Amino acid sequence: MKTLTTTLAVAVTTAIVALPATAQEKWDLPMAYSGSNFHSVTGAEFAQCVTTGTGGAIEITTHPSGSLFAGADIKRAVQTGQVPIGERLLSGHQNESAIFGWDSIPFLVSSFDEHEQLYEVAKPHLEELLSEQNLTLLYSVPWPPQGLYFNKEVNSVADMEGIKFRSYNNATNRLAELTSMLPVQIEAAEISQAFATGVAESMVSSGATGYDRKVWESLSHFYSVDAWLPRNYMLINSDVWAEVSDQNKNVINACAAMAEYAGTWRAKEYTGFTLAGLAAGGMTVQPAGEALMNELRAIGETMTAEWLEAAGETGRAIVDAYNAAQ
Ligand code: PCA
């Protein structure tokens, strides 16, 4: 027994000596979407990967559903160092700079592949904008294509007049205005209640968000429109990033690359799966009719022109580079 105790003591001492000299850090990671949402699942895997990969030197705890910071406050919390790291809807920052809305330009891209090409050309501009704000981009994952939800059949923009519309960024707000709906900005974590109580009756979003939030309990129609594919992103405070050892930076970058790959794969898989889920919940799921699509495309042109105006030279450079690559 004595021998065993001695052996264990020697083993433990050796293990302690063998540990890296890095102090253990605990990072809280706020996220706006529910824990079951695929972005949050991907973020939780990323956090686990970093915790394991750094041998516990950096331990990340995720806080989904806006439980630590509400969606609208996450970027500021990371920027000001209240938390070292966070995950958020990129176009949620359009009110700060139109550039953040490069992924919400209506009908510029309509598939995941086109969207990835747009991301490639937008990414350097995005990273530059973020670095001016003391933020570093770790990875980014798209949402499935955006469609329209209603609690009645809708065949034209005229049918939308006066409907209370849940928006999630400037572009969705503007879409509501141009279709004579009444926008109300609500985080996805709260939409089930908003629809149940009639605070909102409609939205533009992915099948994934409607499925997550079981919107068939209140809404009846989903129209595929493929308006755009917005992205979420994982951001880290640049001062915190600068302090991370090269070895741990490599681990975090590898975890981020895997998260981007896995999250993108999930977004693609969930497109069909969640639309089938909405139908199974009792909703009518179908493409928007040709007349409605034509009206929406005209509204999209107005929104594109407005975005290009607001986003200036950088916005023009992104769209031109994308079009040149087609
Ligand atoms: N879901 C998010 C943004 C885009 C999406 O598909 C939301 O509705 O908040």
mmCIF file of C-alpha atoms in Angstrom, residues 68-290:
data_model
loop_
_atom_site.group_PDB
_atom_site.id
_atom_site.type_symbol
_atom_site.label_atom_id
_atom_site.label_comp_id
_atom_site.label_asym_id
_atom_site.label_seq_id
_atom_site.Cartn_x
_atom_site.Cartn_y
_atom_site.Cartn_z
ATOM 1 C CA LEU A 68 -25.038 36.304 -20.351
ATOM 2 C CA PHE A 69 -25.426 39.218 -22.793
ATOM 3 C CA ALA A 70 -28.400 39.935 -25.065
ATOM 4 C CA GLY A 71 -27.590 39.540 -28.771
ATOM 5 C CA ALA A 72 -27.421 43.281 -29.364
ATOM 6 C CA ASP A 73 -24.826 43.686 -26.573
ATOM 7 C CA ILE A 74 -22.426 40.838 -27.373
ATOM 8 C CA LYS A 75 -20.093 42.674 -29.734
ATOM 9 C CA ARG A 76 -19.674 45.620 -27.370
ATOM 10 C CA ALA A 77 -19.043 43.253 -24.456
ATOM 11 C CA VAL A 78 -16.171 41.633 -26.397
ATOM 12 C CA GLN A 79 -14.839 44.970 -27.664
ATOM 13 C CA THR A 80 -14.710 46.463 -24.177
ATOM 14 C CA GLY A 81 -13.219 43.327 -22.632
ATOM 15 C CA GLN A 82 -16.218 42.462 -20.438
ATOM 16 C CA VAL A 83 -15.883 39.022 -22.002
ATOM 17 C CA PRO A 84 -12.901 37.849 -24.097
ATOM 18 C CA ILE A 85 -14.907 36.095 -26.810
ATOM 19 C CA GLY A 86 -18.460 35.922 -28.229
ATOM 20 C CA GLU A 87 -20.625 34.735 -31.117
ATOM 21 C CA ARG A 88 -23.136 36.901 -32.965
ATOM 22 C CA LEU A 89 -25.157 37.599 -36.112
ATOM 23 C CA LEU A 90 -22.808 39.683 -38.264
ATOM 24 C CA SER A 91 -25.475 41.833 -39.961
ATOM 25 C CA GLY A 92 -26.800 42.766 -36.521
ATOM 26 C CA HIS A 93 -24.102 45.484 -36.628
ATOM 27 C CA GLN A 94 -25.415 47.121 -39.793
ATOM 28 C CA ASN A 95 -26.556 50.091 -37.728
ATOM 29 C CA GLU A 96 -22.851 50.775 -36.928
ATOM 30 C CA SER A 97 -21.564 50.343 -40.449
ATOM 31 C CA ALA A 98 -23.366 49.297 -43.633
ATOM 32 C CA ILE A 99 -20.355 47.080 -44.475
ATOM 33 C CA PHE A 100 -21.535 44.596 -41.855
ATOM 34 C CA GLY A 101 -24.578 44.040 -44.065
ATOM 35 C CA TRP A 102 -22.670 42.654 -47.086
ATOM 36 C CA ASP A 103 -24.352 39.278 -46.447
ATOM 37 C CA SER A 104 -27.905 40.710 -46.451
ATOM 38 C CA ILE A 105 -28.032 42.231 -49.939
ATOM 39 C CA PRO A 106 -31.246 40.822 -51.453
ATOM 40 C CA PHE A 107 -30.905 38.330 -54.309
ATOM 41 C CA LEU A 108 -27.175 38.930 -54.886
ATOM 42 C CA VAL A 109 -26.521 35.253 -54.118
ATOM 43 C CA SER A 110 -29.037 32.439 -53.937
ATOM 44 C CA SER A 111 -26.990 29.325 -53.123
ATOM 45 C CA PHE A 112 -24.408 28.272 -50.549
ATOM 46 C CA ASP A 113 -21.698 28.123 -53.215
ATOM 47 C CA GLU A 114 -22.378 31.647 -54.459
ATOM 48 C CA HIS A 115 -22.536 32.834 -50.898
ATOM 49 C CA GLU A 116 -19.095 31.329 -50.127
ATOM 50 C CA GLN A 117 -17.656 33.228 -53.103
ATOM 51 C CA LEU A 118 -19.158 36.444 -51.744
ATOM 52 C CA TYR A 119 -17.686 35.676 -48.312
ATOM 53 C CA GLU A 120 -14.233 35.151 -49.834
ATOM 54 C CA VAL A 121 -14.211 38.629 -51.365
ATOM 55 C CA ALA A 122 -15.864 40.330 -48.378
ATOM 56 C CA LYS A 123 -13.701 38.703 -45.706
ATOM 57 C CA PRO A 124 -10.573 40.943 -45.967
ATOM 58 C CA HIS A 125 -12.784 44.059 -45.746
ATOM 59 C CA LEU A 126 -14.652 42.597 -42.803
ATOM 60 C CA GLU A 127 -11.415 41.705 -40.993
ATOM 61 C CA GLU A 128 -10.080 45.209 -41.544
ATOM 62 C CA LEU A 129 -13.244 46.797 -40.163
ATOM 63 C CA LEU A 130 -13.165 44.499 -37.143
ATOM 64 C CA SER A 131 -9.488 45.119 -36.436
ATOM 65 C CA GLU A 132 -10.201 48.885 -36.283
ATOM 66 C CA GLN A 133 -12.593 47.950 -33.476
ATOM 67 C CA ASN A 134 -10.079 45.815 -31.565
ATOM 68 C CA LEU A 135 -11.770 42.612 -32.732
ATOM 69 C CA THR A 136 -10.387 39.505 -34.431
ATOM 70 C CA LEU A 137 -12.480 37.141 -36.535
ATOM 71 C CA LEU A 138 -12.017 33.471 -35.627
ATOM 72 C CA TYR A 139 -14.592 31.777 -37.826
ATOM 73 C CA SER A 140 -17.937 32.386 -39.483
ATOM 74 C CA VAL A 141 -20.842 30.134 -40.493
ATOM 75 C CA PRO A 142 -23.802 30.915 -42.793
ATOM 76 C CA TRP A 143 -27.500 30.526 -42.033
ATOM 77 C CA PRO A 144 -29.647 28.690 -44.590
ATOM 78 C CA PRO A 145 -31.362 30.856 -47.261
ATOM 79 C CA GLN A 146 -33.963 33.298 -45.976
ATOM 80 C CA GLY A 147 -37.684 32.847 -46.679
ATOM 81 C CA LEU A 148 -40.903 34.515 -45.560
ATOM 82 C CA TYR A 149 -43.173 33.328 -42.748
ATOM 83 C CA PHE A 150 -46.827 34.392 -42.382
ATOM 84 C CA ASN A 151 -49.959 33.372 -40.519
ATOM 85 C CA LYS A 152 -52.012 33.440 -43.744
ATOM 86 C CA GLU A 153 -51.630 32.805 -47.469
ATOM 87 C CA VAL A 154 -49.728 35.634 -49.179
ATOM 88 C CA ASN A 155 -49.508 36.043 -52.963
ATOM 89 C CA SER A 156 -48.457 39.664 -53.362
ATOM 90 C CA VAL A 157 -46.841 42.535 -51.526
ATOM 91 C CA ALA A 158 -50.323 44.075 -51.188
ATOM 92 C CA ASP A 159 -51.307 41.064 -49.038
ATOM 93 C CA MET A 160 -48.576 42.062 -46.541
ATOM 94 C CA GLU A 161 -49.871 45.535 -45.743
ATOM 95 C CA GLY A 162 -50.108 46.266 -42.020
ATOM 96 C CA ILE A 163 -48.728 42.889 -40.885
ATOM 97 C CA LYS A 164 -46.549 43.015 -37.757
ATOM 98 C CA PHE A 165 -43.155 41.820 -38.941
ATOM 99 C CA ARG A 166 -40.327 40.552 -36.739
ATOM 100 C CA SER A 167 -37.013 41.981 -37.982
ATOM 101 C CA TYR A 168 -33.442 41.059 -36.948
ATOM 102 C CA ASN A 169 -31.267 43.707 -38.643
ATOM 103 C CA ASN A 170 -31.463 46.890 -40.744
ATOM 104 C CA ALA A 171 -32.097 44.994 -43.974
ATOM 105 C CA THR A 172 -35.088 43.107 -42.558
ATOM 106 C CA ASN A 173 -36.395 46.345 -41.089
ATOM 107 C CA ARG A 174 -36.164 48.008 -44.480
ATOM 108 C CA LEU A 175 -37.839 45.038 -46.167
ATOM 109 C CA ALA A 176 -40.796 45.523 -43.825
ATOM 110 C CA GLU A 177 -41.007 49.236 -44.615
ATOM 111 C CA LEU A 178 -40.889 48.672 -48.364
ATOM 112 C CA THR A 179 -43.658 46.068 -48.162
ATOM 113 C CA SER A 180 -45.839 48.276 -45.877
ATOM 114 C CA MET A 181 -45.454 45.914 -42.940
ATOM 115 C CA LEU A 182 -44.800 47.091 -39.379
ATOM 116 C CA PRO A 183 -41.292 46.092 -38.223
ATOM 117 C CA VAL A 184 -40.495 45.125 -34.642
ATOM 118 C CA GLN A 185 -36.938 43.972 -33.856
ATOM 119 C CA ILE A 186 -36.901 40.813 -31.709
ATOM 120 C CA GLU A 187 -34.108 38.335 -30.924
ATOM 121 C CA ALA A 188 -34.737 34.799 -32.206
ATOM 122 C CA ALA A 189 -34.632 33.446 -28.625
ATOM 123 C CA GLU A 190 -37.872 35.402 -27.980
ATOM 124 C CA ILE A 191 -39.847 34.888 -31.167
ATOM 125 C CA SER A 192 -42.005 31.930 -30.061
ATOM 126 C CA GLN A 193 -43.558 34.162 -27.433
ATOM 127 C CA ALA A 194 -43.793 37.134 -29.802
ATOM 128 C CA PHE A 195 -45.768 35.035 -32.308
ATOM 129 C CA ALA A 196 -47.907 33.391 -29.624
ATOM 130 C CA THR A 197 -48.940 36.761 -28.195
ATOM 131 C CA GLY A 198 -49.412 38.473 -31.575
ATOM 132 C CA VAL A 199 -46.589 40.980 -31.031
ATOM 133 C CA ALA A 200 -45.343 39.689 -34.404
ATOM 134 C CA GLU A 201 -47.190 37.811 -37.173
ATOM 135 C CA SER A 202 -44.515 37.373 -39.793
ATOM 136 C CA MET A 203 -40.738 37.297 -40.365
ATOM 137 C CA VAL A 204 -38.009 36.623 -42.877
ATOM 138 C CA SER A 205 -35.646 33.912 -41.634
ATOM 139 C CA SER A 206 -34.322 30.445 -42.360
ATOM 140 C CA GLY A 207 -36.206 27.194 -41.966
ATOM 141 C CA ALA A 208 -33.712 26.503 -39.175
ATOM 142 C CA THR A 209 -34.900 29.360 -36.975
ATOM 143 C CA GLY A 210 -38.603 28.607 -37.556
ATOM 144 C CA TYR A 211 -37.953 24.959 -36.757
ATOM 145 C CA ASP A 212 -35.898 25.743 -33.627
ATOM 146 C CA ARG A 213 -38.617 28.006 -32.315
ATOM 147 C CA LYS A 214 -41.533 25.698 -33.341
ATOM 148 C CA VAL A 215 -43.273 28.552 -35.123
ATOM 149 C CA TRP A 216 -45.930 26.219 -36.574
ATOM 150 C CA GLU A 217 -47.677 26.702 -33.227
ATOM 151 C CA SER A 218 -48.553 30.246 -34.420
ATOM 152 C CA LEU A 219 -47.722 30.589 -38.126
ATOM 153 C CA SER A 220 -49.134 28.762 -41.136
ATOM 154 C CA HIS A 221 -47.090 29.570 -44.266
ATOM 155 C CA PHE A 222 -43.413 29.502 -45.243
ATOM 156 C CA TYR A 223 -42.435 30.791 -48.691
ATOM 157 C CA SER A 224 -38.943 29.954 -49.999
ATOM 158 C CA VAL A 225 -37.556 33.164 -51.406
ATOM 159 C CA ASP A 226 -33.776 32.642 -51.068
ATOM 160 C CA ALA A 227 -33.413 36.332 -50.358
ATOM 161 C CA TRP A 228 -29.891 36.073 -48.878
ATOM 162 C CA LEU A 229 -27.746 33.958 -46.531
ATOM 163 C CA PRO A 230 -26.644 35.906 -43.464
ATOM 164 C CA ARG A 231 -23.750 34.733 -41.277
ATOM 165 C CA ASN A 232 -22.889 34.382 -37.627
ATOM 166 C CA TYR A 233 -19.297 34.853 -36.540
ATOM 167 C CA MET A 234 -17.004 34.094 -33.609
ATOM 168 C CA LEU A 235 -15.101 37.166 -32.529
ATOM 169 C CA ILE A 236 -12.337 37.638 -29.947
ATOM 170 C CA ASN A 237 -10.989 40.788 -28.314
ATOM 171 C CA SER A 238 -7.696 41.590 -30.111
ATOM 172 C CA ASP A 239 -5.840 42.390 -26.851
ATOM 173 C CA VAL A 240 -6.837 38.999 -25.469
ATOM 174 C CA TRP A 241 -5.799 37.342 -28.746
ATOM 175 C CA ALA A 242 -2.392 39.056 -28.644
ATOM 176 C CA GLU A 243 -1.752 37.556 -25.205
ATOM 177 C CA VAL A 244 -2.463 33.975 -26.300
ATOM 178 C CA SER A 245 0.697 31.883 -26.810
ATOM 179 C CA ASP A 246 1.569 30.843 -30.371
ATOM 180 C CA GLN A 247 0.953 27.236 -29.462
ATOM 181 C CA ASN A 248 -2.553 27.972 -28.173
ATOM 182 C CA LYS A 249 -3.261 30.282 -31.114
ATOM 183 C CA ASN A 250 -2.569 27.302 -33.376
ATOM 184 C CA VAL A 251 -5.002 25.183 -31.379
ATOM 185 C CA ILE A 252 -7.710 27.877 -31.475
ATOM 186 C CA ASN A 253 -7.241 28.440 -35.218
ATOM 187 C CA ALA A 254 -7.504 24.701 -35.865
ATOM 188 C CA CYS A 255 -10.671 24.469 -33.731
ATOM 189 C CA ALA A 256 -12.066 27.513 -35.572
ATOM 190 C CA ALA A 257 -11.395 25.942 -38.987
ATOM 191 C CA MET A 258 -13.161 22.748 -37.911
ATOM 192 C CA ALA A 259 -16.081 24.747 -36.500
ATOM 193 C CA GLU A 260 -16.464 26.691 -39.759
ATOM 194 C CA TYR A 261 -16.441 23.468 -41.736
ATOM 195 C CA ALA A 262 -18.859 21.614 -39.432
ATOM 196 C CA GLY A 263 -21.183 24.615 -39.059
ATOM 197 C CA THR A 264 -21.371 25.170 -42.816
ATOM 198 C CA TRP A 265 -22.085 21.487 -43.357
ATOM 199 C CA ARG A 266 -24.876 21.671 -40.781
ATOM 200 C CA ALA A 267 -26.375 24.788 -42.400
ATOM 201 C CA LYS A 268 -26.624 22.888 -45.695
ATOM 202 C CA GLU A 269 -28.049 19.748 -44.097
ATOM 203 C CA TYR A 270 -30.546 21.733 -42.042
ATOM 204 C CA THR A 271 -31.973 23.556 -45.051
ATOM 205 C CA GLY A 272 -33.991 20.570 -46.247
ATOM 206 C CA PHE A 273 -34.372 18.956 -42.853
ATOM 207 C CA THR A 274 -35.909 21.993 -41.174
ATOM 208 C CA LEU A 275 -38.234 22.845 -44.077
ATOM 209 C CA ALA A 276 -39.530 19.269 -43.866
ATOM 210 C CA GLY A 277 -39.889 19.821 -40.110
ATOM 211 C CA LEU A 278 -42.022 22.937 -40.653
ATOM 212 C CA ALA A 279 -44.264 20.959 -43.016
ATOM 213 C CA ALA A 280 -44.482 18.095 -40.504
ATOM 214 C CA GLY A 281 -45.551 20.704 -37.935
ATOM 215 C CA GLY A 282 -48.492 21.540 -40.187
ATOM 216 C CA MET A 283 -47.231 24.547 -42.156
ATOM 217 C CA THR A 284 -47.669 25.057 -45.882
ATOM 218 C CA VAL A 285 -44.092 25.164 -47.218
ATOM 219 C CA GLN A 286 -43.653 26.242 -50.837
ATOM 220 C CA PRO A 287 -41.748 28.573 -53.163
ATOM 221 C CA ALA A 288 -43.153 32.113 -53.401
ATOM 222 C CA GLY A 289 -45.318 32.583 -56.511
ATOM 223 C CA GLU A 290 -43.864 34.265 -59.596
#
